[in-house]
Short mmCIF file of C-alpha atoms in Angstrom, two decimals:
data_model
loop_
_atom_site.label_atom_id
_atom_site.label_comp_id
_atom_site.label_asym_id
_atom_site.label_seq_id
_atom_site.Cartn_x
_atom_site.Cartn_y
_atom_site.Cartn_z
CA MET A 1134 0.18 17.40 -25.98
CA THR A 1135 3.67 16.27 -24.98
CA ALA A 1136 2.98 17.50 -21.45
CA THR A 1137 -0.10 15.30 -21.21
CA VAL A 1138 1.76 12.31 -22.62
CA LYS A 1139 4.52 12.87 -20.10
CA LYS A 1140 2.05 13.09 -17.25
CA LEU A 1141 0.35 9.90 -18.34
CA ARG A 1142 3.66 8.08 -18.68
CA THR A 1143 4.76 9.10 -15.21
CA LEU A 1144 1.38 8.16 -13.78
CA PHE A 1145 1.50 4.75 -15.37
CA ALA A 1146 5.10 4.11 -14.30
CA THR A 1147 4.46 4.97 -10.64
CA GLN A 1148 1.22 3.02 -10.53
CA PHE A 1149 2.91 0.04 -12.17
CA ALA A 1150 5.64 0.09 -9.55
CA GLU A 1151 3.00 0.18 -6.82
CA MET A 1152 1.02 -2.69 -8.32
CA THR A 1153 4.00 -5.02 -8.70
CA GLU A 1154 4.44 -4.66 -4.97
CA PHE A 1155 0.98 -6.14 -4.47
CA ARG A 1156 1.48 -9.10 -6.79
CA ALA A 1157 0.70 -11.73 -4.14
CA GLU A 1158 -2.52 -9.93 -3.20
CA ILE A 1159 -3.47 -9.63 -6.85
CA VAL A 1160 -3.25 -13.40 -7.30
CA ILE A 1161 -5.36 -13.94 -4.18
CA TRP A 1162 -7.97 -11.44 -5.32
CA MET A 1163 -7.99 -13.13 -8.69
CA LEU A 1164 -8.73 -16.53 -7.19
CA SER A 1165 -11.45 -15.15 -4.94
CA GLY A 1166 -13.68 -14.18 -7.87
CA THR A 1167 -15.03 -17.65 -8.40
CA LEU A 1168 -18.68 -17.19 -9.32
CA SER A 1169 -18.22 -18.05 -13.01
CA LEU A 1170 -16.04 -21.03 -12.09
CA VAL A 1171 -18.68 -22.37 -9.70
CA MET A 1172 -21.38 -21.86 -12.32
CA MET A 1173 -19.14 -23.59 -14.86
CA LEU A 1174 -18.83 -26.70 -12.71
CA VAL A 1175 -22.56 -26.86 -12.01
CA TRP A 1176 -23.54 -26.46 -15.66
CA MET A 1177 -20.93 -29.00 -16.73
CA ALA A 1178 -22.39 -31.55 -14.33
CA GLN A 1179 -25.91 -30.67 -15.51
CA ALA A 1180 -24.95 -31.20 -19.15
CA GLY A 1181 -23.19 -34.44 -18.27
CA ASN A 1182 -26.35 -35.79 -16.64
CA ALA A 1183 -28.76 -34.52 -19.30
CA PRO A 1184 -30.06 -36.92 -21.95
CA GLY A 1185 -27.93 -36.39 -25.05
CA GLY A 1186 -25.17 -34.80 -22.97
CA GLN A 1187 -26.20 -31.23 -23.70
CA ILE A 1188 -28.48 -28.41 -22.56
CA ASN A 1189 -29.76 -25.83 -25.05
CA GLY A 1190 -27.11 -27.02 -27.51
CA TYR A 1191 -24.23 -26.67 -25.05
CA SER A 1192 -22.17 -29.72 -24.25
CA SER A 1193 -20.09 -30.04 -21.11
CA ALA A 1194 -16.95 -28.84 -22.91
CA GLU A 1195 -18.77 -25.88 -24.43
CA PHE A 1196 -19.95 -24.79 -21.01
CA ALA A 1197 -16.33 -25.00 -19.86
CA THR A 1198 -15.24 -22.80 -22.75
CA TYR A 1199 -17.97 -20.23 -22.21
CA PHE A 1200 -17.53 -19.87 -18.45
CA LEU A 1201 -13.75 -19.85 -18.55
CA SER A 1202 -13.94 -17.08 -21.13
CA THR A 1203 -16.36 -15.18 -18.89
CA TRP A 1204 -13.97 -15.64 -16.00
CA LEU A 1205 -11.06 -14.32 -18.07
CA VAL A 1206 -13.04 -11.28 -19.24
CA SER A 1207 -14.49 -10.54 -15.80
CA GLN A 1208 -10.96 -10.64 -14.37
CA LEU A 1209 -9.98 -7.91 -16.82
CA MET A 1210 -12.93 -5.87 -15.61
CA VAL A 1211 -12.18 -5.77 -11.90
CA VAL A 1212 -12.61 -2.24 -10.56
CA TRP A 1213 -12.15 -1.07 -6.99
CA VAL A 1214 -12.17 2.70 -7.49
CA ALA A 1215 -15.42 3.10 -5.53
CA TRP A 1216 -13.66 1.85 -2.38
CA GLU A 1217 -10.75 4.25 -2.90
CA LEU A 1218 -13.07 7.20 -3.41
CA ASP A 1219 -15.24 6.23 -0.46
CA MET A 1220 -12.16 6.10 1.78
CA ASP A 1221 -10.55 9.26 0.38
CA ILE A 1222 -13.70 11.33 0.67
CA ARG A 1223 -14.55 10.15 4.17
CA GLN A 1224 -11.05 10.54 5.57
CA GLY A 1225 -10.25 13.73 3.72
CA THR A 1226 -7.25 12.26 1.90
CA LEU A 1227 -8.85 13.42 -1.31
CA SER A 1228 -7.67 16.96 -0.60
CA PRO A 1229 -3.96 16.58 -1.53
CA LYS A 1230 -5.01 14.78 -4.71
CA LEU A 1231 -7.12 17.77 -5.68
CA LEU A 1232 -4.06 20.01 -5.56
CA ARG A 1233 -2.38 18.14 -8.41
CA PRO A 1234 -2.74 19.64 -11.88
CA LEU A 1235 -4.70 16.61 -13.06
CA ASP A 1236 -8.13 15.15 -12.40
CA PRO A 1237 -7.56 12.30 -9.87
CA LEU A 1238 -9.62 10.09 -12.17
CA TRP A 1239 -6.57 9.58 -14.37
CA MET A 1240 -4.44 8.43 -11.47
CA TRP A 1241 -6.88 5.67 -10.59
CA TYR A 1242 -7.49 4.79 -14.23
CA ALA A 1243 -3.74 4.38 -14.76
CA GLY A 1244 -3.55 2.33 -11.55
CA HIS A 1245 -6.25 -0.06 -12.75
CA LEU A 1246 -4.58 -0.43 -16.15
CA ALA A 1247 -1.20 -1.07 -14.54
CA GLU A 1248 -2.78 -3.73 -12.34
CA ARG A 1249 -4.09 -5.46 -15.47
CA VAL A 1250 -0.51 -5.71 -16.77
CA VAL A 1251 0.58 -7.35 -13.50
CA ARG A 1252 -2.46 -9.62 -13.46
CA PHE A 1253 -2.33 -10.77 -17.06
CA PRO A 1254 0.48 -13.37 -17.02
CA ALA A 1255 -0.92 -15.16 -13.96
CA LEU A 1256 -4.40 -14.94 -15.44
CA ILE A 1257 -3.36 -16.61 -18.69
CA ALA A 1258 -1.54 -19.33 -16.75
CA PHE A 1259 -4.68 -20.08 -14.69
CA VAL A 1260 -6.95 -20.06 -17.74
CA CYS A 1261 -4.64 -22.53 -19.52
CA LEU A 1262 -4.55 -24.79 -16.46
CA PHE A 1263 -8.34 -24.72 -15.96
CA ALA A 1264 -8.94 -25.17 -19.70
CA TRP A 1265 -6.76 -28.25 -19.68
CA LEU A 1266 -8.54 -29.64 -16.60
CA ALA A 1267 -12.06 -28.91 -17.84
CA GLY A 1268 -11.49 -29.62 -21.53
CA ALA A 1269 -12.31 -26.13 -22.81
CA GLN A 1270 -11.40 -25.13 -26.35
CA PHE A 1271 -11.02 -21.57 -27.57
CA THR A 1272 -11.29 -20.17 -31.07
CA ALA A 1273 -8.22 -20.10 -33.35
CA ASP A 1274 -9.21 -16.85 -35.08
CA PRO A 1275 -6.80 -14.06 -34.10
CA TRP A 1276 -9.37 -11.40 -35.03
CA ALA A 1277 -11.78 -12.78 -32.47
CA TYR A 1278 -9.16 -12.29 -29.75
CA LEU A 1279 -8.50 -8.75 -30.90
CA ALA A 1280 -12.22 -7.97 -30.91
CA ALA A 1281 -12.77 -9.63 -27.53
CA PHE A 1282 -9.98 -7.73 -25.82
CA GLY A 1283 -11.10 -4.50 -27.50
CA LEU A 1284 -14.60 -4.99 -26.14
CA ALA A 1285 -13.17 -5.91 -22.74
CA PHE A 1286 -11.21 -2.65 -22.73
CA LEU A 1287 -14.32 -0.62 -23.56
CA GLY A 1288 -16.29 -2.58 -21.00
CA PHE A 1289 -13.66 -2.00 -18.36
CA SER A 1290 -13.71 1.74 -19.05
CA ALA A 1291 -17.50 1.81 -18.79
CA ARG A 1292 -17.43 -0.13 -15.53
CA PHE A 1293 -14.69 2.13 -14.20
CA LEU A 1294 -16.84 5.18 -14.87
CA TRP A 1295 -20.02 3.86 -13.27
CA GLU A 1296 -18.12 2.61 -10.25
CA TYR A 1297 -16.54 6.05 -10.05
CA VAL A 1298 -20.00 7.61 -9.93
CA ILE A 1299 -21.01 5.20 -7.15
CA GLY A 1300 -17.84 6.05 -5.25
CA LEU A 1301 -18.58 9.76 -5.57
CA LEU A 1302 -21.90 9.20 -3.81
CA ALA A 1303 -19.74 9.13 -0.67
CA PHE A 1304 -19.99 12.94 -0.79
CA TRP A 1305 -23.62 12.54 0.27
CA THR A 1306 -24.12 9.12 1.86
CA GLU A 1307 -22.31 6.83 4.28
CA SER A 1308 -23.17 3.64 2.46
CA SER A 1309 -22.09 4.35 -1.09
CA THR A 1310 -20.14 1.12 -1.48
CA SER A 1311 -23.15 -1.05 -0.79
CA PHE A 1312 -24.86 0.31 -3.89
CA GLN A 1313 -22.03 -1.47 -5.61
CA GLU A 1314 -23.30 -4.87 -4.53
CA VAL A 1315 -26.65 -4.34 -6.19
CA VAL A 1316 -25.17 -2.84 -9.37
CA TRP A 1317 -22.69 -5.71 -9.49
CA LEU A 1318 -25.58 -8.17 -9.32
CA VAL A 1319 -27.25 -6.58 -12.37
CA TYR A 1320 -23.92 -6.56 -14.21
CA ALA A 1321 -23.23 -10.22 -13.40
CA ALA A 1322 -26.77 -11.33 -14.24
CA LEU A 1323 -27.24 -9.45 -17.51
CA GLY A 1324 -23.59 -9.85 -18.46
CA GLY A 1325 -24.07 -13.61 -18.49
CA MET A 1326 -22.06 -14.77 -15.53
CA PHE A 1327 -24.77 -17.20 -14.39
CA ALA A 1328 -25.45 -18.64 -17.85
CA PRO A 1329 -25.16 -17.60 -21.49
CA LEU A 1330 -27.71 -14.86 -22.15
CA ALA A 1331 -29.73 -17.13 -24.48
CA PHE A 1332 -30.64 -19.23 -21.41
CA TYR A 1333 -32.54 -16.36 -19.77
CA PRO A 1334 -36.27 -15.75 -20.15
CA GLU A 1335 -37.02 -13.82 -23.31
CA TRP A 1336 -38.19 -10.62 -21.63
CA VAL A 1337 -34.89 -10.42 -19.72
CA GLN A 1338 -32.97 -10.75 -22.98
CA ARG A 1339 -35.07 -7.97 -24.52
CA VAL A 1340 -34.20 -5.66 -21.62
CA ALA A 1341 -30.55 -6.71 -21.58
CA VAL A 1342 -29.78 -5.65 -25.16
CA TRP A 1343 -30.33 -2.01 -24.16
CA THR A 1344 -27.82 -2.20 -21.33
CA PRO A 1345 -24.02 -2.29 -21.71
CA PHE A 1346 -23.69 -5.51 -19.71
CA PRO A 1347 -24.07 -8.25 -22.35
CA TYR A 1348 -21.53 -6.55 -24.62
CA MET A 1349 -18.82 -6.22 -21.99
CA LEU A 1350 -18.96 -9.73 -20.50
CA GLY A 1351 -21.02 -12.24 -22.47
CA LEU A 1352 -20.11 -11.04 -25.96
CA PRO A 1353 -16.30 -11.10 -25.53
CA ALA A 1354 -16.67 -14.53 -23.91
CA GLN A 1355 -18.70 -15.78 -26.89
CA LEU A 1356 -16.07 -14.34 -29.25
CA LEU A 1357 -13.33 -16.29 -27.46
CA ALA A 1358 -15.49 -19.40 -27.58
CA GLY A 1359 -15.96 -18.90 -31.32
CA LYS A 1360 -19.73 -18.49 -30.98
CA ALA A 1361 -20.07 -14.83 -31.98
CA THR A 1362 -19.20 -13.03 -35.23
CA LEU A 1363 -17.12 -9.93 -35.75
CA SER A 1364 -20.17 -7.94 -36.84
CA ASP A 1365 -21.72 -8.74 -33.43
CA ALA A 1366 -18.55 -7.34 -31.91
CA GLY A 1367 -18.83 -4.17 -34.00
CA ARG A 1368 -22.41 -3.59 -32.92
CA GLY A 1369 -21.45 -4.25 -29.30
CA ALA A 1370 -18.59 -1.77 -29.52
CA LEU A 1371 -20.97 0.95 -30.76
CA VAL A 1372 -23.39 0.35 -27.88
CA LEU A 1373 -20.52 0.41 -25.38
CA LEU A 1374 -19.16 3.65 -26.82
CA GLY A 1375 -22.60 5.20 -26.42
CA TRP A 1376 -22.75 4.11 -22.78
CA LEU A 1377 -19.20 5.36 -22.22
CA VAL A 1378 -20.33 8.85 -23.22
CA VAL A 1379 -23.35 8.59 -20.90
CA PHE A 1380 -21.30 7.41 -17.92
CA GLY A 1381 -18.57 9.95 -18.65
CA LEU A 1382 -21.03 12.83 -18.61
CA LEU A 1383 -22.71 11.48 -15.49
CA ARG A 1384 -19.33 11.26 -13.78
CA LEU A 1385 -18.55 14.85 -14.72
CA ILE A 1386 -21.85 16.17 -13.35
CA VAL A 1387 -21.63 14.24 -10.08
CA TRP A 1388 -17.96 15.20 -9.64
CA ARG A 1389 -18.70 18.96 -10.04
CA ARG A 1390 -21.66 18.82 -7.65
CA GLY A 1391 -19.75 16.69 -5.16
CA LEU A 1392 -16.74 18.96 -5.03
CA ARG A 1393 -18.99 21.85 -4.12
CA LYS A 1394 -20.34 19.75 -1.25
CA TYR A 1395 -16.89 18.59 -0.15
CA GLY A 1396 -15.16 20.54 2.58
CA ALA A 1397 -12.46 18.06 3.56
CA VAL A 1398 -12.88 16.37 6.92
CA GLY A 1399 -14.76 18.13 9.65
CA ALA A 1400 -16.66 20.67 7.59
CA MET B 916 -18.54 -19.45 32.87
CA THR B 917 -21.03 -16.88 34.16
CA ARG B 918 -18.27 -14.30 33.94
CA TYR B 919 -17.90 -15.04 30.23
CA LEU B 920 -21.64 -14.81 29.66
CA ARG B 921 -21.73 -11.45 31.44
CA LEU B 922 -18.82 -10.27 29.30
CA ILE B 923 -20.68 -11.24 26.13
CA ARG B 924 -23.62 -9.16 27.35
CA ILE B 925 -21.41 -6.13 27.99
CA PHE B 926 -19.60 -6.46 24.64
CA THR B 927 -22.90 -6.77 22.79
CA GLY B 928 -24.34 -3.71 24.48
CA ALA B 929 -21.27 -1.65 23.67
CA THR B 930 -21.13 -2.52 19.97
CA LEU B 931 -24.91 -2.12 19.63
CA SER B 932 -24.89 1.41 20.91
CA ALA B 933 -21.86 2.28 18.79
CA GLN B 934 -23.45 0.96 15.61
CA LEU B 935 -26.97 2.22 15.94
CA GLU B 936 -25.60 5.72 15.81
CA TYR B 937 -25.19 5.44 12.06
CA ARG B 938 -28.75 4.85 11.00
CA ALA B 939 -28.19 5.62 7.33
CA ASN B 940 -25.86 2.63 7.12
CA PHE B 941 -28.86 0.39 7.59
CA ILE B 942 -30.04 1.06 4.04
CA GLY B 943 -26.61 0.16 2.76
CA ALA B 944 -26.63 -3.09 4.71
CA VAL B 945 -30.05 -4.03 3.33
CA LEU B 946 -28.84 -3.34 -0.21
CA ALA B 947 -25.76 -5.47 0.34
CA SER B 948 -27.84 -8.32 1.77
CA LEU B 949 -30.22 -8.14 -1.17
CA GLY B 950 -27.24 -8.34 -3.50
CA GLU B 951 -25.89 -11.46 -1.83
CA VAL B 952 -29.24 -13.25 -1.73
CA GLY B 953 -29.85 -12.19 -5.32
CA VAL B 954 -26.65 -13.85 -6.51
CA ALA B 955 -27.55 -17.13 -4.81
CA LEU B 956 -31.17 -17.09 -6.01
CA LEU B 957 -30.36 -16.14 -9.61
CA GLY B 958 -27.82 -18.98 -9.75
CA ILE B 959 -30.44 -21.65 -9.13
CA ALA B 960 -33.28 -19.77 -10.86
CA VAL B 961 -31.46 -19.87 -14.22
CA LEU B 962 -30.59 -23.55 -13.73
CA PHE B 963 -34.19 -24.55 -13.04
CA GLY B 964 -35.47 -22.13 -15.69
CA GLN B 965 -34.25 -24.41 -18.49
CA PRO B 966 -37.05 -26.40 -20.12
CA GLY B 967 -37.10 -29.98 -18.89
CA THR B 968 -34.93 -29.36 -15.83
CA THR B 969 -36.60 -30.65 -12.69
CA ALA B 970 -33.54 -31.43 -10.59
CA VAL B 971 -30.00 -30.24 -10.06
CA GLY B 972 -27.68 -32.94 -8.79
CA GLY B 973 -30.78 -34.92 -7.76
CA TRP B 974 -32.22 -32.01 -5.74
CA SER B 975 -35.63 -30.55 -6.53
CA PHE B 976 -36.15 -26.79 -6.71
CA HIS B 977 -37.31 -26.43 -3.12
CA GLU B 978 -34.56 -28.69 -1.83
CA ALA B 979 -31.99 -26.56 -3.64
CA LEU B 980 -33.68 -23.47 -2.22
CA LEU B 981 -33.12 -24.92 1.23
CA VAL B 982 -29.39 -24.94 0.49
CA VAL B 983 -29.57 -21.31 -0.64
CA GLY B 984 -31.34 -20.44 2.61
CA LEU B 985 -28.67 -22.12 4.73
CA PHE B 986 -25.97 -20.49 2.62
CA THR B 987 -27.45 -17.03 3.22
CA LEU B 988 -27.80 -17.78 6.90
CA THR B 989 -24.14 -18.79 7.10
CA GLU B 990 -23.08 -15.68 5.22
CA GLY B 991 -25.07 -13.68 7.75
CA PHE B 992 -23.40 -15.51 10.61
CA ILE B 993 -20.00 -14.69 9.14
CA SER B 994 -20.74 -11.02 8.60
CA VAL B 995 -22.51 -10.49 11.94
CA PHE B 996 -20.33 -12.51 14.31
CA ILE B 997 -17.11 -13.75 12.72
CA GLN B 998 -15.81 -11.18 10.28
CA PRO B 999 -16.13 -8.06 12.50
CA ASN B 1000 -13.95 -9.75 15.11
CA LEU B 1001 -11.43 -11.93 13.34
CA SER B 1002 -10.66 -9.45 10.58
CA LYS B 1003 -9.21 -7.17 13.28
CA ILE B 1004 -6.49 -9.66 14.27
CA ALA B 1005 -4.16 -8.59 11.47
CA GLU B 1006 -4.57 -4.93 12.36
CA ALA B 1007 -4.00 -5.65 16.07
CA VAL B 1008 -0.80 -7.58 15.35
CA ARG B 1009 0.49 -4.87 13.03
CA THR B 1010 -0.11 -1.99 15.42
CA GLY B 1011 0.71 -3.91 18.58
CA SER B 1012 -2.71 -3.41 20.17
CA MET B 1013 -2.87 -7.20 20.48
CA ASP B 1014 -0.88 -6.59 23.69
CA PHE B 1015 -4.00 -5.25 25.41
CA THR B 1016 -6.05 -8.30 24.48
CA LEU B 1017 -3.37 -10.69 25.69
CA LEU B 1018 -2.93 -8.87 28.99
CA LYS B 1019 -6.59 -9.03 29.98
CA PRO B 1020 -7.53 -11.63 32.59
CA ILE B 1021 -9.79 -13.49 30.19
CA ASP B 1022 -9.01 -16.05 27.54
CA ALA B 1023 -7.53 -14.14 24.60
CA GLN B 1024 -9.26 -16.23 21.95
CA PHE B 1025 -12.59 -15.55 23.65
CA GLY B 1026 -11.82 -11.86 23.83
CA ILE B 1027 -10.82 -11.57 20.21
CA SER B 1028 -13.81 -13.60 19.00
CA THR B 1029 -16.66 -11.93 20.86
CA ARG B 1030 -15.79 -8.26 21.21
CA HIS B 1031 -17.54 -6.90 18.11
CA LEU B 1032 -20.80 -7.46 16.33
CA ASN B 1033 -22.06 -6.15 13.01
CA VAL B 1034 -25.72 -5.71 13.88
CA LEU B 1035 -26.55 -4.19 10.52
CA ARG B 1036 -26.10 -7.45 8.67
CA VAL B 1037 -28.80 -9.11 10.76
CA THR B 1038 -30.83 -8.71 7.56
CA ASP B 1039 -28.77 -11.57 6.11
CA LEU B 1040 -29.72 -13.79 9.01
CA LEU B 1041 -33.40 -12.89 8.61
CA MET B 1042 -33.39 -13.49 4.88
CA GLY B 1043 -31.58 -16.79 5.31
CA MET B 1044 -34.05 -17.94 7.92
CA GLY B 1045 -36.98 -16.80 5.82
CA LEU B 1046 -35.72 -18.67 2.76
CA THR B 1047 -35.01 -21.82 4.76
CA VAL B 1048 -38.45 -21.85 6.37
CA TYR B 1049 -40.16 -21.07 3.05
CA ALA B 1050 -38.31 -23.89 1.29
CA ALA B 1051 -38.95 -26.33 4.15
CA SER B 1052 -42.68 -25.53 4.10
CA HIS B 1053 -42.83 -26.99 0.57
CA LEU B 1054 -41.15 -30.21 1.67
CA THR B 1055 -42.13 -32.91 4.11
CA VAL B 1056 -39.98 -32.50 7.18
CA THR B 1057 -40.15 -34.49 10.39
CA PRO B 1058 -39.43 -33.04 13.87
CA LEU B 1059 -36.51 -35.45 14.09
CA GLY B 1060 -35.19 -34.07 10.80
CA VAL B 1061 -35.38 -30.52 12.13
CA LEU B 1062 -33.54 -31.49 15.30
CA GLY B 1063 -30.84 -33.32 13.33
CA ALA B 1064 -30.46 -30.41 10.93
CA ALA B 1065 -30.13 -27.95 13.81
CA LEU B 1066 -27.40 -30.03 15.47
CA LEU B 1067 -25.53 -30.51 12.22
CA TYR B 1068 -25.82 -26.81 11.44
CA VAL B 1069 -24.18 -26.00 14.77
CA SER B 1070 -21.27 -28.21 13.69
CA ALA B 1071 -21.25 -26.31 10.41
CA LEU B 1072 -20.93 -22.98 12.21
CA VAL B 1073 -18.08 -24.34 14.33
CA ILE B 1074 -16.28 -25.45 11.15
CA VAL B 1075 -16.74 -22.02 9.57
CA TYR B 1076 -15.48 -20.26 12.69
CA CYS B 1077 -12.41 -22.51 12.90
CA ILE B 1078 -11.45 -22.02 9.26
CA TRP B 1079 -11.74 -18.25 9.70
CA LEU B 1080 -9.78 -18.32 12.94
CA VAL B 1081 -6.91 -20.31 11.44
CA LEU B 1082 -6.76 -18.09 8.36
CA SER B 1083 -6.82 -14.89 10.43
CA THR B 1084 -4.32 -16.26 12.95
CA THR B 1085 -1.69 -16.60 10.22
CA ALA B 1086 -1.47 -12.81 10.67
CA PHE B 1087 0.85 -13.44 13.62
CA TRP B 1088 3.49 -14.52 11.10
CA PHE B 1089 2.49 -12.87 7.83
CA VAL B 1090 0.93 -9.65 9.20
CA LYS B 1091 -1.01 -8.85 6.01
CA THR B 1092 -3.64 -11.54 5.74
CA GLN B 1093 -6.98 -9.81 5.17
CA ASN B 1094 -6.91 -11.24 1.68
CA VAL B 1095 -6.55 -14.84 2.77
CA THR B 1096 -10.09 -14.95 4.12
CA GLU B 1097 -11.16 -13.62 0.74
CA LEU B 1098 -9.80 -16.85 -0.69
CA PHE B 1099 -12.07 -18.80 1.66
CA ASN B 1100 -15.03 -16.70 0.55
CA GLY B 1101 -14.27 -17.69 -3.02
CA VAL B 1102 -14.40 -21.41 -2.27
CA PHE B 1103 -17.33 -20.93 0.11
CA GLY B 1104 -19.33 -19.55 -2.83
CA ALA B 1105 -19.68 -23.15 -3.97
CA ALA B 1106 -21.89 -23.80 -0.93
CA ARG B 1107 -24.74 -22.05 -2.76
CA PHE B 1108 -25.39 -25.35 -4.49
CA PRO B 1109 -25.88 -28.84 -3.11
CA VAL B 1110 -22.56 -30.59 -3.35
CA THR B 1111 -24.03 -33.25 -5.65
CA ALA B 1112 -24.52 -30.56 -8.31
CA PHE B 1113 -20.77 -30.63 -8.97
CA PRO B 1114 -18.71 -33.10 -11.00
CA VAL B 1115 -17.45 -36.02 -8.89
CA PRO B 1116 -13.78 -34.94 -8.43
CA VAL B 1117 -14.90 -31.46 -7.32
CA ARG B 1118 -17.42 -33.04 -4.95
CA ALA B 1119 -14.60 -34.95 -3.27
CA PHE B 1120 -12.58 -31.75 -2.96
CA LEU B 1121 -15.52 -29.90 -1.38
CA THR B 1122 -16.07 -32.72 1.12
CA PHE B 1123 -12.61 -33.82 2.16
CA VAL B 1124 -10.22 -30.95 1.42
CA VAL B 1125 -12.31 -27.87 2.16
CA PRO B 1126 -15.33 -29.26 4.01
CA ILE B 1127 -17.88 -26.99 2.34
CA ALA B 1128 -20.30 -29.92 1.98
CA PHE B 1129 -20.77 -30.05 5.76
CA ILE B 1130 -21.79 -26.41 5.93
CA THR B 1131 -24.93 -26.32 3.79
CA THR B 1132 -25.51 -29.64 2.04
CA VAL B 1133 -25.39 -31.94 5.07
CA PRO B 1134 -27.84 -29.96 7.28
CA ALA B 1135 -30.18 -29.64 4.30
CA GLN B 1136 -30.00 -33.39 3.73
CA ALA B 1137 -30.91 -33.94 7.37
CA LEU B 1138 -34.04 -31.82 6.84
CA THR B 1139 -35.10 -33.69 3.74
CA GLY B 1140 -34.36 -37.04 5.37
CA GLU B 1141 -31.74 -38.10 2.83
CA LEU B 1142 -28.78 -38.10 5.14
CA THR B 1143 -26.58 -41.16 5.41
CA PRO B 1144 -25.54 -42.06 8.99
CA ALA B 1145 -21.88 -41.84 8.01
CA LEU B 1146 -22.16 -38.17 7.05
CA ALA B 1147 -24.28 -37.42 10.11
CA LEU B 1148 -21.49 -38.69 12.34
CA ALA B 1149 -18.69 -37.19 10.26
CA SER B 1150 -19.93 -33.62 10.57
CA PRO B 1151 -19.62 -33.21 14.37
CA LEU B 1152 -16.38 -35.16 14.26
CA VAL B 1153 -14.89 -32.83 11.68
CA ALA B 1154 -16.09 -29.87 13.73
CA ALA B 1155 -14.43 -31.23 16.88
CA VAL B 1156 -11.14 -31.91 15.09
CA PHE B 1157 -11.22 -28.44 13.57
CA PHE B 1158 -11.95 -26.84 16.91
CA VAL B 1159 -9.06 -28.54 18.69
CA GLY B 1160 -6.76 -27.85 15.74
CA ALA B 1161 -7.71 -24.17 15.59
CA ARG B 1162 -7.27 -23.82 19.35
CA LEU B 1163 -3.77 -25.34 19.25
CA PHE B 1164 -2.86 -23.19 16.26
CA TRP B 1165 -4.06 -20.07 18.08
CA LEU B 1166 -2.04 -20.93 21.22
CA LYS B 1167 1.08 -21.54 19.13
CA ALA B 1168 0.58 -18.21 17.35
CA VAL B 1169 0.14 -16.31 20.62
CA GLY B 1170 3.24 -18.04 21.95
CA SER B 1171 5.31 -16.71 19.10
CA TYR B 1172 3.90 -13.18 19.35
CA THR B 1173 6.55 -10.62 20.16
CA SER B 1174 4.56 -7.36 20.04
CA ALA B 1175 4.93 -4.78 17.31
CA SER B 1176 8.28 -3.25 18.06
CA SER B 1177 10.51 -6.31 17.94
#
């Protein structure tokens, strides 16, 4: 036990040191993920022009709150492990990582978590600035924040695992990272990055509740906006845990198969 | 001039034969294109899917679709022609291989801008064209409108190229700049929607600070016949100013280049 804890602490410390070196890049990457901000502006203008000043019960300010929350949560869910795996597998730099007495998954997982720590202060500053500019108002309930960040953590872990599986496809195919684009689209759509899920056609909503996406993006955002209850959060957490097990097992299977296929570069 | 045209032909042939070797990548490129078009289409589909919504920023569904088409086309243009070339500037400055480009007896900016081609993302261009034509077929367009739109879209492409060139050229001083173009991509995402779909202060920002409005909205307005003469004149003017500015910036950057070892 203590050995594992020590390993994890060392991993986290080294990854944290590496991430602080990239702080300028992290801010740039953060600002380049603008889809929810663009959607926010469009919906705000739509609500402003609509008769009664609202669409589906959302006023301009409520749109601002919802989309800024989505932006915040989606920023906590950024995962780039598929790119790392794709590169490492293709160039053979995976080999030295396999020699370590630890599944490389934990190294990347610690790296992503460390990056979140570096990202967080700037993220909060931007959210406060945008909220002030757009007139967004967040809930005052501390439990909602706890639940939202808990869900975001589970959601991040789920996304990390599925992206890991996509990255591992590099063992077999050249174009593994482009699968990402399509999976990202489903995640963004069903997660509620284009609009709150209630705005979608009903059949889409009925499909979405079976996927992890609404619980990792839309639900935490609604919690922060004060539009979802804690029992919603509990139900969402259960669904996410179920999906975590599924993705975890999938990762394990693909990893074992892939390693058998892998012969470093040139084989 | 003919020498430059011949060079373009040679460059194109070389990158074509290098890329077509990896046929499996084609599937990946199609998937990526589908993803990008999907994002743009879903964005307006959900907006127009609300009961009672017939217009976004005064644009009907097919007019907004026209903007999506031009946006996809521009994304294709970036990933086929611009990105494969200009994204290599930073790497060339870092490793010193920029020396070879500068020593060649052709204009260095020409060399760095035309050497590579990402043929695989031609799917983006096709999808963009398809969407634009489909949307236009549901609207009344005049031949004059088409001509105007085509001319204004050329200005748009010049603007896009210049912004990319300036951002990538900063690599001569800052070396690591791949991320800066990512910042442009973020703002460029707003071009999925007609600029009138945004609140007024943002609209001003997208017209005067980062001229995104000229890239998709203005050519689309020319097609639908809603263009004001002022904007029609402004677009080529902005393009010309950008082109001269980018050229001067590039020359200044090359002038301060001291190879990798110093």
